[in-house]
mmCIF file of C-alpha atoms in Angstrom:
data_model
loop_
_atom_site.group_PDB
_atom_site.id
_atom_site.type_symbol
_atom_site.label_atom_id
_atom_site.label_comp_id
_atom_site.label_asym_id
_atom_site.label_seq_id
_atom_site.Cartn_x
_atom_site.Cartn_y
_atom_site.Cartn_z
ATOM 1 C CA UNK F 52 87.524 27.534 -28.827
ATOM 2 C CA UNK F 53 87.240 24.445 -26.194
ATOM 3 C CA UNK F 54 90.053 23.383 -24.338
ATOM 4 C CA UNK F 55 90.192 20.311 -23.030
ATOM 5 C CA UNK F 56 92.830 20.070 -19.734
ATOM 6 C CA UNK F 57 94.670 16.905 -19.005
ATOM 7 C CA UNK F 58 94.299 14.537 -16.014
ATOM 8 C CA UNK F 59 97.630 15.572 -14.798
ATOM 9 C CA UNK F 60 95.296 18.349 -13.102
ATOM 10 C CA UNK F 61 95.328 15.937 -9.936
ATOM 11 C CA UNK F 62 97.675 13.935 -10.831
ATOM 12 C CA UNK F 63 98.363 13.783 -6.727
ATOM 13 C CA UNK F 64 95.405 13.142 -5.585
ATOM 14 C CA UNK F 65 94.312 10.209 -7.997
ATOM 15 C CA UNK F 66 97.102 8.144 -7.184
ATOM 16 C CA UNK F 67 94.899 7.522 -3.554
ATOM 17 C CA UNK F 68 92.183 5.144 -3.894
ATOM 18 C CA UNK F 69 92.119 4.716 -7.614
ATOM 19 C CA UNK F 70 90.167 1.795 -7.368
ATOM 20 C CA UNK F 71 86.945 3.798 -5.921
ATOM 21 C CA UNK F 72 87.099 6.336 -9.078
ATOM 22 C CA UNK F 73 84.043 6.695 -10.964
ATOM 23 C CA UNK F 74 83.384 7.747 -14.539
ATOM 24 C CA UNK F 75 80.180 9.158 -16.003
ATOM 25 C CA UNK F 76 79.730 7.770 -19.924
ATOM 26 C CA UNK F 77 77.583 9.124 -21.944
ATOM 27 C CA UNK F 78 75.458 5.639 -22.063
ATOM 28 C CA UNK F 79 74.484 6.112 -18.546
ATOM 29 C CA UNK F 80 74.505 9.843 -17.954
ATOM 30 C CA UNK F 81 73.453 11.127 -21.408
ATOM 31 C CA UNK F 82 69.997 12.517 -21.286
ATOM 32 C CA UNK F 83 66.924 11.252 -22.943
ATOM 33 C CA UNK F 84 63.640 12.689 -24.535
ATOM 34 C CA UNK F 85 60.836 11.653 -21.862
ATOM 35 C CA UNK F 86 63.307 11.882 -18.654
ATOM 36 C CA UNK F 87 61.928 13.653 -15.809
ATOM 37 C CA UNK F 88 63.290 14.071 -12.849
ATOM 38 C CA UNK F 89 61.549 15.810 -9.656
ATOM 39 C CA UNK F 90 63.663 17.897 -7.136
ATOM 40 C CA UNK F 91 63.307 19.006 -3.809
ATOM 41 C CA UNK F 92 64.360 22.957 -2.855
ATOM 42 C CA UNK F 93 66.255 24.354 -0.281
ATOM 43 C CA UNK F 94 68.955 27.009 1.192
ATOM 44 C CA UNK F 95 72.592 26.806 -0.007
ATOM 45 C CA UNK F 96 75.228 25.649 1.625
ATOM 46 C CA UNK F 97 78.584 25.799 0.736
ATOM 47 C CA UNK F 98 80.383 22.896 -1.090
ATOM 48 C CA UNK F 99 83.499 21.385 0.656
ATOM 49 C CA UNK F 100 87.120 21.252 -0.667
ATOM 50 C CA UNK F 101 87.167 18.550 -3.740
ATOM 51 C CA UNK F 102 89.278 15.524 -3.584
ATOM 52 C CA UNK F 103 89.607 11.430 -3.782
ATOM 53 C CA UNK F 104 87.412 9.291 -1.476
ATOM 54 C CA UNK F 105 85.012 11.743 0.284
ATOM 55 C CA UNK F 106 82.028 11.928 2.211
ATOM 56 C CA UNK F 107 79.444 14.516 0.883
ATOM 57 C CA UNK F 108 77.199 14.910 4.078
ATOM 58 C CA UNK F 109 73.983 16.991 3.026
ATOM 59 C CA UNK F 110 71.451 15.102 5.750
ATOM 60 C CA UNK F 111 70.701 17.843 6.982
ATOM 61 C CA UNK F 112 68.997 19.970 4.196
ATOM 62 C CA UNK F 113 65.067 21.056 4.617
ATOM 63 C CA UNK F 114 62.931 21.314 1.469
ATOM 64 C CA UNK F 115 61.515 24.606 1.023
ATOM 65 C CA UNK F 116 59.358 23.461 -2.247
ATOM 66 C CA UNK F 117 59.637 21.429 -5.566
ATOM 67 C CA UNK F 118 60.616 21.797 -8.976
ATOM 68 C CA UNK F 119 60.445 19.845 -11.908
ATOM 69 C CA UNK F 120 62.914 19.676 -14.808
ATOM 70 C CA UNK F 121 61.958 17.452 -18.080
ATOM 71 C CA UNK F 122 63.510 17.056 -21.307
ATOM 72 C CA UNK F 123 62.205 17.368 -24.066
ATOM 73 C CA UNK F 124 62.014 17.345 -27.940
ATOM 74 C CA UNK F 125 63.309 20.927 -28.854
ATOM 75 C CA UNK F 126 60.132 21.366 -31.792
ATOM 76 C CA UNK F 127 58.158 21.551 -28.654
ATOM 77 C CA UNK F 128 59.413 25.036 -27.583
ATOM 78 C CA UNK F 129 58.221 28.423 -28.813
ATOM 79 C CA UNK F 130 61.083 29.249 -30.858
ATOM 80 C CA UNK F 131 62.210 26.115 -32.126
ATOM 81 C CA UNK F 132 63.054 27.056 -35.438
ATOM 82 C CA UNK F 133 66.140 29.511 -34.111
ATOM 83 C CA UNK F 134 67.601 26.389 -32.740
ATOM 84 C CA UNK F 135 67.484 23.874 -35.431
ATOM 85 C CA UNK F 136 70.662 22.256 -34.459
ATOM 86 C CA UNK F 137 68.480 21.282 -31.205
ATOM 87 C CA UNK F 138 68.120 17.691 -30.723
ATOM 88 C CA UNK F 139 66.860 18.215 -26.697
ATOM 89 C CA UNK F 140 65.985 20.579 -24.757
ATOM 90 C CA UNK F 141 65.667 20.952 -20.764
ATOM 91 C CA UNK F 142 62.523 22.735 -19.571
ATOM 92 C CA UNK F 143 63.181 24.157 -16.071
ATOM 93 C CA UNK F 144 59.825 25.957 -15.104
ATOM 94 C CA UNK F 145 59.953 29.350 -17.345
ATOM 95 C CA UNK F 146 63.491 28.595 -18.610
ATOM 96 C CA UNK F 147 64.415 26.223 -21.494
ATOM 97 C CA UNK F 148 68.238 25.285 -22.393
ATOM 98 C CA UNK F 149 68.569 23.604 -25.742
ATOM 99 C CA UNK F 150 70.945 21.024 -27.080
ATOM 100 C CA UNK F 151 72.884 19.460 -29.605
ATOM 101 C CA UNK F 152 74.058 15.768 -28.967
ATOM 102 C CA UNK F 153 78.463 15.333 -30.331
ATOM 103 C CA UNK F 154 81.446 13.851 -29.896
ATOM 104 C CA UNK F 155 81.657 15.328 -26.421
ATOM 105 C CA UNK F 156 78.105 14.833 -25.681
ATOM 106 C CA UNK F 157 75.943 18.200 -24.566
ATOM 107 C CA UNK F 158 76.423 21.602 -25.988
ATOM 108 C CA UNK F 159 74.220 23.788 -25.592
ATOM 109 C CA UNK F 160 73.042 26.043 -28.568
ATOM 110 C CA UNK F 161 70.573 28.109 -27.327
ATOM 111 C CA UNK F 162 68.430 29.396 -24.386
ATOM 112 C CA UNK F 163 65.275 31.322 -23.280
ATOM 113 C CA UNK F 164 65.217 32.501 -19.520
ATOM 114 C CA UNK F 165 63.026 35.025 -17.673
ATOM 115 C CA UNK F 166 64.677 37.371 -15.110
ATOM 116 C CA UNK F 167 63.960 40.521 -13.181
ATOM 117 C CA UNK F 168 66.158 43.550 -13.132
ATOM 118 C CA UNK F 169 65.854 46.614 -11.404
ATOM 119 C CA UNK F 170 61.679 45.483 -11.034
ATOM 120 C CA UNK F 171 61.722 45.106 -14.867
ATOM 121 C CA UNK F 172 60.827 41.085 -16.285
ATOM 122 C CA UNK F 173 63.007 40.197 -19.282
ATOM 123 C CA UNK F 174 62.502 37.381 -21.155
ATOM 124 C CA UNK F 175 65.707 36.802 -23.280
ATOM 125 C CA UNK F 176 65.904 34.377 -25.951
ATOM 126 C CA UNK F 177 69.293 33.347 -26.643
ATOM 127 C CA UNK F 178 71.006 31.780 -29.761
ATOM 128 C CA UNK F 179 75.077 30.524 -29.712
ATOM 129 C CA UNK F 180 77.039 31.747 -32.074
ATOM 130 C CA UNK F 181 79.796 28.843 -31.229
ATOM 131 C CA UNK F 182 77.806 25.779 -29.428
ATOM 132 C CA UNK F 183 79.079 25.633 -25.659
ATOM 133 C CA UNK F 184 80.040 22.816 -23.948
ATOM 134 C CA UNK F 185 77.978 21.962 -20.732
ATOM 135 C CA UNK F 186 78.820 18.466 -19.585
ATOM 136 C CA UNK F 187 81.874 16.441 -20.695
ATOM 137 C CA UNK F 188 81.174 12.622 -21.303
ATOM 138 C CA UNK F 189 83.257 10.551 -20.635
ATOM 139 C CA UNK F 190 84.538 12.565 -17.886
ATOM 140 C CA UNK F 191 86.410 11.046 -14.688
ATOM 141 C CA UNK F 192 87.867 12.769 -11.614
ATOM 142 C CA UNK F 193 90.794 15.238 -12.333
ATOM 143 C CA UNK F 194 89.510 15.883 -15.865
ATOM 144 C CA UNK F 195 88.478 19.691 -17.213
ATOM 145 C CA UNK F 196 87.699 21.816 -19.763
ATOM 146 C CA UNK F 197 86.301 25.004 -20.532
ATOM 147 C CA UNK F 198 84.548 26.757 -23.515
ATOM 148 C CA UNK F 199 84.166 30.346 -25.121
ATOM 149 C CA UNK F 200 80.647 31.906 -24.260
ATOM 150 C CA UNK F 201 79.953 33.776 -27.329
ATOM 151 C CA UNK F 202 75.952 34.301 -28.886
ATOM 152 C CA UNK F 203 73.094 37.226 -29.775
ATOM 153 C CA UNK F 204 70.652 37.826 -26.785
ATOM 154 C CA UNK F 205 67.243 39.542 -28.101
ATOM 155 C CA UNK F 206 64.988 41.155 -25.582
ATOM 156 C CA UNK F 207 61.716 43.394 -26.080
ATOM 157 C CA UNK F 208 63.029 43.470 -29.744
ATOM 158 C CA UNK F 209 66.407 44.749 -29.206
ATOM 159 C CA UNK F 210 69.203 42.210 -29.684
ATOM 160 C CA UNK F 211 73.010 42.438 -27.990
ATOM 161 C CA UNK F 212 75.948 39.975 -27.663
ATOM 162 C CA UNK F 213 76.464 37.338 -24.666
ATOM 163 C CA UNK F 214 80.303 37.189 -24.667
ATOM 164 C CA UNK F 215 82.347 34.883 -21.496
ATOM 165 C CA UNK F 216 83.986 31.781 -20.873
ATOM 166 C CA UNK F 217 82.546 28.238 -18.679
ATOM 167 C CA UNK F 218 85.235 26.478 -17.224
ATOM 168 C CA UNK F 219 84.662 23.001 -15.180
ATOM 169 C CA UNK F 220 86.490 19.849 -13.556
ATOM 170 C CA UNK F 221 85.565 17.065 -11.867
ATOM 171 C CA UNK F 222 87.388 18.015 -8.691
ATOM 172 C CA UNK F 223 86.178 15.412 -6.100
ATOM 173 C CA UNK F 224 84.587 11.803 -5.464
ATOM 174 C CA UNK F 225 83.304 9.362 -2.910
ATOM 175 C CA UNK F 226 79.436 9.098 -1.500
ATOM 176 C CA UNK F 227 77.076 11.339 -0.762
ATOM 177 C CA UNK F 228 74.486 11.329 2.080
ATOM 178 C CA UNK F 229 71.108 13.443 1.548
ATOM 179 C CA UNK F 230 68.152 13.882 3.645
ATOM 180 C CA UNK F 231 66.584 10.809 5.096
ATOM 181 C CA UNK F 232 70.032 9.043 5.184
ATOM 182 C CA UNK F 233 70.095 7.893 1.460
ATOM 183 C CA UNK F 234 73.791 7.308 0.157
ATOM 184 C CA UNK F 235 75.254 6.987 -3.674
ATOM 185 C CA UNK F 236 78.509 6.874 -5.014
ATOM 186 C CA UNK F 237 79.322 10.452 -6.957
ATOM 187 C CA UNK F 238 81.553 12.148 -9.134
ATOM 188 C CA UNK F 239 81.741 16.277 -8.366
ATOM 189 C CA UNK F 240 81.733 18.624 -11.090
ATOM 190 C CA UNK F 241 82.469 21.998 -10.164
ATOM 191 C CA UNK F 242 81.521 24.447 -12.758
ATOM 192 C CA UNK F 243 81.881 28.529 -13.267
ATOM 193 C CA UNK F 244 80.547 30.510 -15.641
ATOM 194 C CA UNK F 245 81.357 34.535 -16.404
ATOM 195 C CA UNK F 246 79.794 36.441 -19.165
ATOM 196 C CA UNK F 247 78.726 39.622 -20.068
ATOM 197 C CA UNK F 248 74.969 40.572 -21.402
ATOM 198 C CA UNK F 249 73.851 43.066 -23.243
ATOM 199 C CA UNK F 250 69.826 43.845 -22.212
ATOM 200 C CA UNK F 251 67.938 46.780 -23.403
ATOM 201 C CA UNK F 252 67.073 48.573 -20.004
ATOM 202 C CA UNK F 253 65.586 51.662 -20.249
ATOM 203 C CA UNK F 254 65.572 50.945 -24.330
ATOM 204 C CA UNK F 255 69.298 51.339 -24.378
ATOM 205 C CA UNK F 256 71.702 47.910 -24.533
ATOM 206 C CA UNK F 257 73.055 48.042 -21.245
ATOM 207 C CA UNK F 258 75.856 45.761 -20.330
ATOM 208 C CA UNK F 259 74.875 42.823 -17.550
ATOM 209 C CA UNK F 260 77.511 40.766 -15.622
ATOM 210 C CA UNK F 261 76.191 37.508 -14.877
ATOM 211 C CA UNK F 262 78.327 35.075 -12.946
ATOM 212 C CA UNK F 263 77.441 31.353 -11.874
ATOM 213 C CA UNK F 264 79.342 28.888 -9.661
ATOM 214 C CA UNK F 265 77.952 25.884 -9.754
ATOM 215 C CA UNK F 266 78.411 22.185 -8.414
ATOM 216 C CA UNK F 267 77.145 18.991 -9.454
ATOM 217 C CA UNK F 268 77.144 15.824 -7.572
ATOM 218 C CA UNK F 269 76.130 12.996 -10.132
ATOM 219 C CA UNK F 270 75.569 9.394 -9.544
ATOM 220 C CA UNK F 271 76.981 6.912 -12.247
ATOM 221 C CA UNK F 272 73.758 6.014 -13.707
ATOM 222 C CA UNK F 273 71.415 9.167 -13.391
ATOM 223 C CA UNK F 274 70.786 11.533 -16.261
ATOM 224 C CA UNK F 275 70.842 14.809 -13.970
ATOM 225 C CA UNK F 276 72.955 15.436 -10.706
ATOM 226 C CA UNK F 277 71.668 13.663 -7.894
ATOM 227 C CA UNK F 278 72.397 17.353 -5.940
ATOM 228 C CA UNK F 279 73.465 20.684 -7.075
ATOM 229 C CA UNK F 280 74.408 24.038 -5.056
ATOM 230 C CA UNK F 281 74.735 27.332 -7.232
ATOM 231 C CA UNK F 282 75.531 30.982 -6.639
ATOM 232 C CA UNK F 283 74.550 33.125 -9.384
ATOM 233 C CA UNK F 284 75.067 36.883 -9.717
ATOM 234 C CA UNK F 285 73.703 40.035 -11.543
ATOM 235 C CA UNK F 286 75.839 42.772 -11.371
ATOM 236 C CA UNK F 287 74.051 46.265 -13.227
ATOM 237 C CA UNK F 288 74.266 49.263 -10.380
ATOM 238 C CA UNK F 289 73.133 46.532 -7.908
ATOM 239 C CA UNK F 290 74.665 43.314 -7.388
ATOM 240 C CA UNK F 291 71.571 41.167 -7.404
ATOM 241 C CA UNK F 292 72.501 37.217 -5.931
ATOM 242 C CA UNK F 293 70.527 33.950 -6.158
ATOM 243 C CA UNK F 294 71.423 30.767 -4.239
ATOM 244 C CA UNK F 295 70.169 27.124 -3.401
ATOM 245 C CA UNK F 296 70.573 23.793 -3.259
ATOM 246 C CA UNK F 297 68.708 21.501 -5.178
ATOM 247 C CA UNK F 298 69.066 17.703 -4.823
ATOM 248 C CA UNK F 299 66.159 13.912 -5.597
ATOM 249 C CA UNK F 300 64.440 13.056 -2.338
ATOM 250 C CA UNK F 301 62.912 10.118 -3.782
ATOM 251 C CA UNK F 302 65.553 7.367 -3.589
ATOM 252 C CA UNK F 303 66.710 7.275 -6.797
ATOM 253 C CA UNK F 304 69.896 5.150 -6.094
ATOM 254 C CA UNK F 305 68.043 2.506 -4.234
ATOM 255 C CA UNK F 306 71.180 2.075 -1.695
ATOM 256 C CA UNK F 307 68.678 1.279 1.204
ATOM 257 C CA UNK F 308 65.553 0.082 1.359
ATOM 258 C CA UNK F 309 62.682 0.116 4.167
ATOM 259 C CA UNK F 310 61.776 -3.688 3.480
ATOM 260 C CA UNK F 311 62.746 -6.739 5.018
ATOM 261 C CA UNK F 312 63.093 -3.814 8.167
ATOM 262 C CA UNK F 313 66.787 -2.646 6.513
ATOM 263 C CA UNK F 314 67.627 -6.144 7.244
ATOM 264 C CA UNK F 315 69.627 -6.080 3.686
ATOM 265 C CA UNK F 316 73.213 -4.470 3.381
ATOM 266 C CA UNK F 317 74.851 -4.422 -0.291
ATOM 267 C CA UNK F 318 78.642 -3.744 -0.264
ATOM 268 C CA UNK F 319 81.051 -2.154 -1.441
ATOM 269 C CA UNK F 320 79.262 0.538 -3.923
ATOM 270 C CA UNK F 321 80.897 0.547 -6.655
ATOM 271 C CA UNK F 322 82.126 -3.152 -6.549
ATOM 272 C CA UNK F 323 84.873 -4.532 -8.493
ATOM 273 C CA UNK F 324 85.051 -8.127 -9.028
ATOM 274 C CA UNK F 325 83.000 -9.321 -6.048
ATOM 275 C CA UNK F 326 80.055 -7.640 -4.113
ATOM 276 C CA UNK F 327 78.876 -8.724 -0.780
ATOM 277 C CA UNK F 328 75.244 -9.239 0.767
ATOM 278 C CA UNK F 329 75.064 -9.065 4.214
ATOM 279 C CA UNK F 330 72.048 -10.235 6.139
ATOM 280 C CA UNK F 331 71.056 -8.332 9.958
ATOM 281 C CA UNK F 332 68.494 -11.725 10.732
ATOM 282 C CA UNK F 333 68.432 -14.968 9.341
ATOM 283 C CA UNK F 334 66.473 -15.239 6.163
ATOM 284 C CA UNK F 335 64.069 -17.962 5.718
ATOM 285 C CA UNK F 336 64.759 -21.077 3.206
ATOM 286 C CA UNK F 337 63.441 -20.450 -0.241
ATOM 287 C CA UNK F 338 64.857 -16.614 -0.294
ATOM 288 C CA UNK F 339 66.189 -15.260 -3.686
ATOM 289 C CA UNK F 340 68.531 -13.508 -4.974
ATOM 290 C CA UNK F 341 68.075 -12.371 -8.588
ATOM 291 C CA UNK F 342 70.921 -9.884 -10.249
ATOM 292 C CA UNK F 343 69.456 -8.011 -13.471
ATOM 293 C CA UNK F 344 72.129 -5.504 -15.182
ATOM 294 C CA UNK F 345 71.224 -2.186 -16.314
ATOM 295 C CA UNK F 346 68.801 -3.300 -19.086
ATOM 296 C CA UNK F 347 66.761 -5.361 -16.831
ATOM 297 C CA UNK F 348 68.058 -8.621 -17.760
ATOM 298 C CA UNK F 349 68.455 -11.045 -15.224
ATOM 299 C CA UNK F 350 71.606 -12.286 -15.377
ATOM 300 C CA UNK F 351 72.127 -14.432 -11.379
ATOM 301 C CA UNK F 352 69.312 -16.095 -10.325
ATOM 302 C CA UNK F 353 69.730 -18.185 -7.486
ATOM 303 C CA UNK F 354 67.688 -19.709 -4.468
ATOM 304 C CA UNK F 355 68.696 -20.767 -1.285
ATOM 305 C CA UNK F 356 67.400 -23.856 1.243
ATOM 306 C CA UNK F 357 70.185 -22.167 4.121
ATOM 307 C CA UNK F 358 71.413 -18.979 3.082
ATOM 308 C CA UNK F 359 74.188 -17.957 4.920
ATOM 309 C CA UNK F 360 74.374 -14.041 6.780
ATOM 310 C CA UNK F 361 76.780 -13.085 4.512
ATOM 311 C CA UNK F 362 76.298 -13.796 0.587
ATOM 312 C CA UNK F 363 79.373 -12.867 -1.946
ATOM 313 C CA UNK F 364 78.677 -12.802 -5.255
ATOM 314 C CA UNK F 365 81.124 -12.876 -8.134
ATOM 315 C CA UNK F 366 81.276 -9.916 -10.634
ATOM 316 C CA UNK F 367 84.768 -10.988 -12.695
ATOM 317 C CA UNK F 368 82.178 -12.161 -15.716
ATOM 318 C CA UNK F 369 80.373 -9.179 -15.644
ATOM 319 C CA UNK F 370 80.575 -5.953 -17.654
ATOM 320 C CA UNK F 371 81.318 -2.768 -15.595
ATOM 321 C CA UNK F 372 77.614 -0.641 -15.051
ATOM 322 C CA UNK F 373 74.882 -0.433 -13.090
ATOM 323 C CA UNK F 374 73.180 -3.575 -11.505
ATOM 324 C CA UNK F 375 69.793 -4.446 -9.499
ATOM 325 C CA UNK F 376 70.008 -6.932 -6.770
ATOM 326 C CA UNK F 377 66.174 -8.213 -5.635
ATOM 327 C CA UNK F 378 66.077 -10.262 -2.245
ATOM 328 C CA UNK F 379 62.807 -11.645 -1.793
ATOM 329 C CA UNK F 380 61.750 -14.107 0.603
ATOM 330 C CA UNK F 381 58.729 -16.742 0.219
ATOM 331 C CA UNK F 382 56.460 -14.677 2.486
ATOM 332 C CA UNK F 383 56.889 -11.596 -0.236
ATOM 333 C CA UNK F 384 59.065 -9.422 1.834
ATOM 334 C CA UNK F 385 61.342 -7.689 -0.714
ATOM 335 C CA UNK F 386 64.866 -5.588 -0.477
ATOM 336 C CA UNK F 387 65.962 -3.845 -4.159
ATOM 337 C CA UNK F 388 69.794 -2.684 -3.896
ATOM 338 C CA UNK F 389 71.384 -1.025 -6.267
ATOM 339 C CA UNK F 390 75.435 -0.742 -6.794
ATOM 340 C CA UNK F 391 77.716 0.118 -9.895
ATOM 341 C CA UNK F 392 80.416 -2.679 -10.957
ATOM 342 C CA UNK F 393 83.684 -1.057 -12.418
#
């Protein structure tokens, strides 16, 4: 049974700084068949206290490797007809979580992961007996829920139950810096996950605790989290415990950019009815500003014979989402900001 838990929640702590809240919709955080998204490893460190208006300062994390997540069309995996509710699946190197698209966006319906206990590789293949519900859309800071982990797990040809509960909220928001100084607004989603497993080790179904904290930092118009730190846990006779960090290296917000020498500032992020271009040298006449909304569409176009250092541009007659600003002067130099309008 899902529960879904009011906003009251933090009912406190949203009445500071409404105005910077952010919501994730299931238009621009939704997945799609054909996304990929490349992430760079490294060690974990722990998440600070949630709340309104923060600054998530990961600079500091060293990659220690790469890993690649894709989604993809579910017929594509092994055991596709066990799923056929799936309408996408994620592959994550040897593990591959399948979905079915509702009302509420992502539940996951099945799973096949590789682990090691006790030096013995399982491979489990997973199938939910009552769909659970991994991500929330629309979700907005303060909201929760949580969801009944219940499913058959089958392993070297013996099959047990998977029996738990997921509970998550989006307990914090503000910007987040990662390595290389890069900054995007984010919404937090803290997540944790408790289940038992039954595995046949030794031939006999042995019960498995598995337990997985896990928090998400997502920008308003990416289809993963932009970072994510996890702790995850096996507990049979030994407690065995995995963490990390994973978060994009390659600028995917497009907040700053190395042309025109970071001469280009785009402010605030998100914007409401009027963002601001600020300008660290004089541009040249015949720069131009183009604004293009999240489908590419160009919707400002302007050019200027004495542009001025600082350049506001009106939002009040546009639709809230993501937008592209493009500076480009007449000798080519270019600057490509991005910002979210809510």
């Amino acid at each position: 049974m899902r529960i879904e838990l009011p906003t009251l929640l933090f009912a406190v702590a949203i009445s500071v700084d409404t105005h910077a809240q952010l919501i994730l919709s299931e238009a621009d955080n939704a997945p799609l068949i054909g996304n990929t998204f490349t992430y760079e490893r490294a060690a974990y460190i722990a998440p600070p206290a949630g709340g309104a208006d923060l600054l998530f300062d990961y600079s500091s994390l060293t990659s220690i490797g790469t890993v690649q997540l894709t989604w993809i069309d579910p017929s594509l995996y092994s055991n596709a007809d066990a799923n056929p509710t799936a309408e996408i699946a994620l592959a994550d190197g040897p593990d591959t979580m399948l979905f079915a698209t509702t009302s509420a966006v992502l539940e996951l319906v099945g799973e096949r992961n590789e682990l090691t206990i006790l030096g013995t590789n399982f491979v489990l293949d997973i199938q939910h007996t009552d769909n659970l519900l991994d991500l929330k859309l629309p979700l907005s800071f303060g909201e929760a829920w949580s969801d009944v982990i219940a499913g058959s797990v089958t392993a070297d040809g013996s099959t047990g139950t998977r029996n738990g509960t997921i509970s998550a909220v989006a307990d914090g928001y503000g910007s987040i810096v990662l390595p290389g100084g890069s900054t995007a607004p984010v919404l937090r989603v803290r997540k944790q996950l408790t289940e038992i497993v039954q595995i046949p080790i030794n031939d006999v179904l042995s019960d498995v605790v598995h337990k997985r904290l896990q928090v998400d930092y997502y920008a308003p118009w990416l289809k993963m989290p932009i970072l994510s730190s996890y702790v995850d846990s096996l507990t049979y006779i030994l407690n065995i415990v995995e963490t990390g960090t994973r978060y994009m290296l390659a600028d995917p917000v497009g907040v700053s950019s190395a042309s025109l020498d970071n001469s280009v500032v785009v402010y605030p992020n998100p914007a409401n009815d009027m963002v601001s271009i600020g300008f660290l040298e004089r541009m040249p006449a015949g720069t131009r500003i183009t604004l293009l909304d999240r489908t590419g569409r160009i919707v400002e176009d302007r050019t200027f014979a004495n542009i001025p250092l600082r350049h506001d541009m009106p939002l009040a007659d546009h639709p809230d989402g993501l937008y592209v600003v493009n500076i480009t002067t007449p000798s080519g130099r270019v600057s490509t900001h991005r910002f979210v309008k809510h």
